[in-house]
PDB file of C-alpha atoms in Angstrom:
ATOM      1  CA  MET A 177      -3.385  -4.836  26.360  1.00 44.00           C
ATOM      2  CA  SER A 178      -2.794  -3.455  22.880  1.00 44.00           C
ATOM      3  CA  PRO A 179      -4.567  -0.236  21.931  1.00 46.00           C
ATOM      4  CA  VAL A 180      -7.103  -1.606  19.475  1.00 45.00           C
ATOM      5  CA  LEU A 181     -10.080   0.697  19.202  1.00 42.00           C
ATOM      6  CA  HIS A 182     -13.462  -0.428  17.989  1.00 43.00           C
ATOM      7  CA  LEU A 183     -14.835   2.773  16.500  1.00 44.00           C
ATOM      8  CA  HIS A 184     -16.701   1.158  13.639  1.00 44.00           C
ATOM      9  CA  GLU A 185     -19.856  -0.778  14.460  1.00 48.00           C
ATOM     10  CA  PRO A 186     -19.752  -4.464  13.458  1.00 48.00           C
ATOM     11  CA  GLY A 187     -21.689  -4.967  10.278  1.00 49.00           C
ATOM     12  CA  ALA A 188     -21.435  -1.315   9.282  1.00 53.00           C
ATOM     13  CA  MET A 189     -22.236  -0.558   5.693  1.00 52.00           C
ATOM     14  CA  ALA A 190     -19.802   1.094   3.343  1.00 56.00           C
ATOM     15  CA  GLU A 191     -21.004   3.472   0.691  1.00 58.00           C
ATOM     16  CA  GLY A 192     -23.074   1.620  -1.862  1.00 61.00           C
ATOM     17  CA  GLY A 193     -24.655  -0.658   0.758  1.00 62.00           C
ATOM     18  CA  ARG A 194     -21.939  -3.332   0.937  1.00 70.00           C
ATOM     19  CA  MET A 195     -20.265  -4.458   4.145  1.00 73.00           C
ATOM     20  CA  THR A 196     -16.756  -3.128   4.799  1.00 77.00           C
ATOM     21  CA  ASP A 197     -14.310  -5.969   5.398  1.00 84.00           C
ATOM     22  CA  PRO A 198     -13.895  -6.243   9.203  1.00 85.00           C
ATOM     23  CA  ILE A 199     -10.126  -6.783   8.861  1.00 87.00           C
ATOM     24  CA  MET A 200      -9.819  -3.480   7.007  1.00 87.00           C
ATOM     25  CA  VAL A 201     -11.844  -1.746   9.732  1.00 85.00           C
ATOM     26  CA  THR A 202      -9.661  -3.248  12.462  1.00 86.00           C
ATOM     27  CA  ALA A 203      -6.449  -2.461  10.576  1.00 87.00           C
ATOM     28  CA  ALA A 204      -7.482   1.153   9.956  1.00 87.00           C
ATOM     29  CA  THR A 205      -8.644   1.593  13.551  1.00 82.00           C
ATOM     30  CA  THR A 206      -5.463   0.160  15.037  1.00 82.00           C
ATOM     31  CA  LEU A 207      -3.245   2.167  12.684  1.00 81.00           C
ATOM     32  CA  ILE A 208      -4.896   5.313  13.953  1.00 77.00           C
ATOM     33  CA  ALA A 209      -4.725   4.206  17.585  1.00 74.00           C
ATOM     34  CA  TRP A 210      -1.038   3.402  17.328  1.00 71.00           C
ATOM     35  CA  ALA A 211      -0.275   6.569  15.394  1.00 64.00           C
ATOM     36  CA  THR A 212      -1.730   8.616  18.257  1.00 54.00           C
ATOM     37  CA  THR A 213      -0.335   6.591  21.178  1.00 59.00           C
ATOM     38  CA  GLU A 214       3.147   6.479  22.678  1.00 47.00           C
ATOM     39  CA  LEU A 215       4.463   3.275  21.131  1.00 48.00           C
ATOM     40  CA  ALA A 216       7.015   0.737  22.186  1.00 57.00           C
ATOM     41  CA  GLN A 217       9.930   0.816  19.758  1.00 60.00           C
ATOM     42  CA  SER A 218       9.111  -2.512  18.112  1.00 63.00           C
ATOM     43  CA  GLY A 219       5.461  -1.563  17.717  1.00 73.00           C
ATOM     44  CA  ARG A 220       6.440   1.837  16.363  1.00 77.00           C
ATOM     45  CA  ALA A 221       8.699   0.259  13.735  1.00 79.00           C
ATOM     46  CA  ALA A 222       6.073  -2.247  12.601  1.00 81.00           C
ATOM     47  CA  VAL A 223       3.273   0.302  12.347  1.00 84.00           C
ATOM     48  CA  SER A 224       5.554   2.931  10.783  1.00 87.00           C
ATOM     49  CA  SER A 225       6.510   0.413   8.109  1.00 89.00           C
ATOM     50  CA  LEU A 226       2.851  -0.227   7.329  1.00 91.00           C
ATOM     51  CA  ILE A 227       2.069   3.495   7.240  1.00 93.00           C
ATOM     52  CA  GLY A 228       5.043   3.998   4.889  1.00 94.00           C
ATOM     53  CA  PHE A 229       3.715   1.237   2.632  1.00 95.00           C
ATOM     54  CA  LEU A 230       0.324   2.952   2.471  1.00 96.00           C
ATOM     55  CA  ARG A 231       1.822   6.410   1.899  1.00 97.00           C
ATOM     56  CA  THR A 232       3.855   5.041  -0.999  1.00 96.00           C
ATOM     57  CA  ARG A 233       0.808   3.280  -2.404  1.00 96.00           C
ATOM     58  CA  PHE A 234      -1.365   6.410  -2.365  1.00 97.00           C
ATOM     59  CA  GLN A 235       1.276   9.076  -3.094  1.00 96.00           C
ATOM     60  CA  HIS A 236       0.046   9.626  -6.673  1.00 96.00           C
ATOM     61  CA  ASP A 237      -3.660   9.615  -5.793  1.00 96.00           C
ATOM     62  CA  PRO A 238      -4.444  12.921  -4.043  1.00 96.00           C
ATOM     63  CA  SER A 239      -7.882  11.936  -2.752  1.00 96.00           C
ATOM     64  CA  SER A 240      -6.693   8.594  -1.317  1.00 97.00           C
ATOM     65  CA  HIS A 241      -3.594  10.247   0.126  1.00 97.00           C
ATOM     66  CA  ALA A 242      -5.836  12.855   1.780  1.00 97.00           C
ATOM     67  CA  VAL A 243      -7.987  10.115   3.350  1.00 96.00           C
ATOM     68  CA  LEU A 244      -4.895   8.399   4.776  1.00 96.00           C
ATOM     69  CA  GLU A 245      -3.257  11.573   6.067  1.00 95.00           C
ATOM     70  CA  GLY A 246      -6.535  12.928   7.401  1.00 94.00           C
ATOM     71  CA  ALA A 247      -7.088   9.789   9.451  1.00 93.00           C
ATOM     72  CA  LEU A 248      -3.517   9.810  10.757  1.00 93.00           C
ATOM     73  CA  GLN A 249      -3.478  13.505  11.632  1.00 92.00           C
ATOM     74  CA  GLN A 250      -7.027  13.975  12.928  1.00 90.00           C
ATOM     75  CA  PRO A 251      -8.399  10.582  13.915  1.00 85.00           C
ATOM     76  CA  SER A 252     -12.127  10.275  14.412  1.00 89.00           C
ATOM     77  CA  PRO A 253     -14.628   7.474  13.892  1.00 88.00           C
ATOM     78  CA  GLU A 254     -15.541   9.013  10.537  1.00 91.00           C
ATOM     79  CA  ALA A 255     -11.896   9.311   9.418  1.00 92.00           C
ATOM     80  CA  VAL A 256     -11.187   5.721  10.448  1.00 90.00           C
ATOM     81  CA  GLY A 257     -14.285   4.572   8.575  1.00 92.00           C
ATOM     82  CA  ARG A 258     -13.151   6.397   5.421  1.00 94.00           C
ATOM     83  CA  LEU A 259      -9.682   4.846   5.698  1.00 95.00           C
ATOM     84  CA  ALA A 260     -11.144   1.361   6.227  1.00 94.00           C
ATOM     85  CA  GLU A 261     -13.358   1.825   3.165  1.00 94.00           C
ATOM     86  CA  LEU A 262     -10.368   3.006   1.131  1.00 96.00           C
ATOM     87  CA  LEU A 263      -8.261  -0.009   2.171  1.00 96.00           C
ATOM     88  CA  ASP A 264     -11.169  -2.352   1.503  1.00 95.00           C
ATOM     89  CA  SER A 265     -11.925  -0.832  -1.898  1.00 95.00           C
ATOM     90  CA  GLU A 266      -8.285  -0.822  -2.983  1.00 96.00           C
ATOM     91  CA  SER A 267      -7.858  -4.435  -1.797  1.00 95.00           C
ATOM     92  CA  ARG A 268     -10.847  -5.517  -3.866  1.00 95.00           C
ATOM     93  CA  ARG A 269      -9.610  -3.584  -6.911  1.00 96.00           C
ATOM     94  CA  ASP A 270      -6.020  -4.835  -6.678  1.00 96.00           C
ATOM     95  CA  ARG A 271      -5.790  -8.330  -5.177  1.00 96.00           C
ATOM     96  CA  ALA A 272      -1.969  -8.158  -4.982  1.00 96.00           C
ATOM     97  CA  PHE A 273      -2.216  -4.989  -2.870  1.00 96.00           C
ATOM     98  CA  GLY A 274      -4.803  -6.686  -0.656  1.00 94.00           C
ATOM     99  CA  ALA A 275      -2.567  -9.709  -0.163  1.00 94.00           C
ATOM    100  CA  GLU A 276       0.441  -7.503   0.645  1.00 93.00           C
ATOM    101  CA  LEU A 277      -1.599  -5.385   3.066  1.00 94.00           C
ATOM    102  CA  ARG A 278      -2.875  -8.488   4.848  1.00 92.00           C
ATOM    103  CA  ALA A 279       0.654  -9.945   5.060  1.00 90.00           C
ATOM    104  CA  ARG A 280       2.030  -6.698   6.445  1.00 89.00           C
ATOM    105  CA  TRP A 281      -0.903  -6.406   8.855  1.00 89.00           C
ATOM    106  CA  SER A 282      -0.207  -9.957  10.040  1.00 86.00           C
ATOM    107  CA  GLN A 283       3.370  -8.909  10.860  1.00 84.00           C
ATOM    108  CA  VAL A 284       2.067  -5.900  12.794  1.00 83.00           C
ATOM    109  CA  GLU A 285      -0.242  -8.166  14.809  1.00 81.00           C
ATOM    110  CA  VAL A 286       2.631 -10.541  15.603  1.00 79.00           C
ATOM    111  CA  THR A 287       4.851  -7.654  16.718  1.00 77.00           C
ATOM    112  CA  LEU A 288       2.108  -6.132  18.850  1.00 72.00           C
ATOM    113  CA  ALA A 289       1.251  -9.467  20.480  1.00 70.00           C
ATOM    114  CA  GLU A 290       4.892 -10.175  21.250  1.00 65.00           C
ATOM    115  CA  GLY A 291       5.414  -6.655  22.604  1.00 59.00           C
ATOM    116  CA  ALA A 292       2.435  -7.053  24.925  1.00 54.00           C
ATOM    117  CA  GLY A 293       3.887 -10.271  26.362  1.00 54.00           C
ATOM    118  CA  GLY A 294       1.488 -12.375  24.341  1.00 55.00           C
ATOM    119  CA  VAL A 295       2.043 -15.248  22.014  1.00 57.00           C
ATOM    120  CA  ALA A 296       1.697 -14.971  18.270  1.00 57.00           C
ATOM    121  CA  ASN A 297       1.093 -18.286  16.532  1.00 63.00           C
ATOM    122  CA  SER A 298       0.744 -18.313  12.784  1.00 66.00           C
ATOM    123  CA  VAL A 299       0.204 -20.996  10.176  1.00 66.00           C
ATOM    124  CA  SER A 300       0.035 -20.140   6.513  1.00 66.00           C
ATOM    125  CA  GLY A 301      -0.155 -22.107   3.320  1.00 66.00           C
ATOM    126  CA  ASP A 302      -1.448 -25.621   2.879  1.00 74.00           C
ATOM    127  CA  VAL A 303      -1.240 -27.820   5.943  1.00 73.00           C
ATOM    128  CA  HIS A 304      -1.259 -31.591   5.621  1.00 73.00           C
ATOM    129  CA  GLY A 305      -1.490 -33.234   9.008  1.00 73.00           C
ATOM    130  CA  SER A 306      -1.802 -31.964  12.537  1.00 71.00           C
ATOM    131  CA  VAL A 307      -0.862 -28.516  13.745  1.00 74.00           C
ATOM    132  CA  VAL A 308      -0.529 -27.584  17.397  1.00 71.00           C
ATOM    133  CA  GLN A 309      -0.215 -23.981  18.502  1.00 70.00           C
ATOM    134  CA  ALA A 310       0.370 -23.438  22.172  1.00 68.00           C
ATOM    135  CA  ARG A 311       2.202 -21.292  24.645  1.00 63.00           C
ATOM    136  CA  ASP A 312       2.665 -23.214  27.857  1.00 69.00           C
ATOM    137  CA  VAL A 313       2.043 -26.950  27.886  1.00 72.00           C
ATOM    138  CA  HIS A 314       2.162 -28.777  31.199  1.00 76.00           C
ATOM    139  CA  GLY A 315       1.917 -32.466  30.502  1.00 76.00           C
ATOM    140  CA  GLY A 316       1.683 -34.050  27.107  1.00 74.00           C
ATOM    141  CA  ILE A 317      -0.037 -33.559  23.817  1.00 73.00           C
ATOM    142  CA  HIS A 318      -1.472 -36.557  21.995  1.00 70.00           C
ATOM    143  CA  LEU A 319      -2.488 -36.479  18.333  1.00 70.00           C
ATOM    144  CA  GLY A 320      -3.906 -39.309  16.280  1.00 69.00           C
ATOM    145  CA  ASP A 321      -5.855 -42.510  16.810  1.00 68.00           C
ATOM    146  CA  GLY A 322      -3.285 -44.622  18.663  1.00 64.00           C
ATOM    147  CA  PRO A 323      -3.006 -44.879  22.430  1.00 65.00           C
ATOM    148  CA  ALA A 324      -1.230 -42.099  24.244  1.00 60.00           C
ATOM    149  CA  ARG A 325       2.343 -42.953  25.312  1.00 61.00           C
ATOM    150  CA  ARG A 326       3.065 -42.518  28.969  1.00 59.00           C
TER     151      ARG A 326
END
């Protein structure tokens, strides 16, 4: 089981009365959990890369940098909430940053799932036709309108 903490109540309000993006809450929470847990090497590398990306992003913004470092060094529900709000706000302000953060977070999730013995299936982009994502299939898979071949 991966160490994903749920410190932020679902549907919690950010400052200004808007909902904080749940992905940003989960990403911030897991970053903190992994930063304070003994990590497997692959998980450590993936999360460290994401933390490095965020440190670089906020290096010239003292208040944002303080939010990030505060959450990493002294995690608490409040610190995680502030980090989630920062990531959410910055993602809304700069769509390219948001897209990059989500892509990097997706890689972290894949690495964590694989490290925990899980399966990480991912489909991105436009899909035209059927997509099957599975781990263990015993028997056949039939797609379409025609009769199944036996």
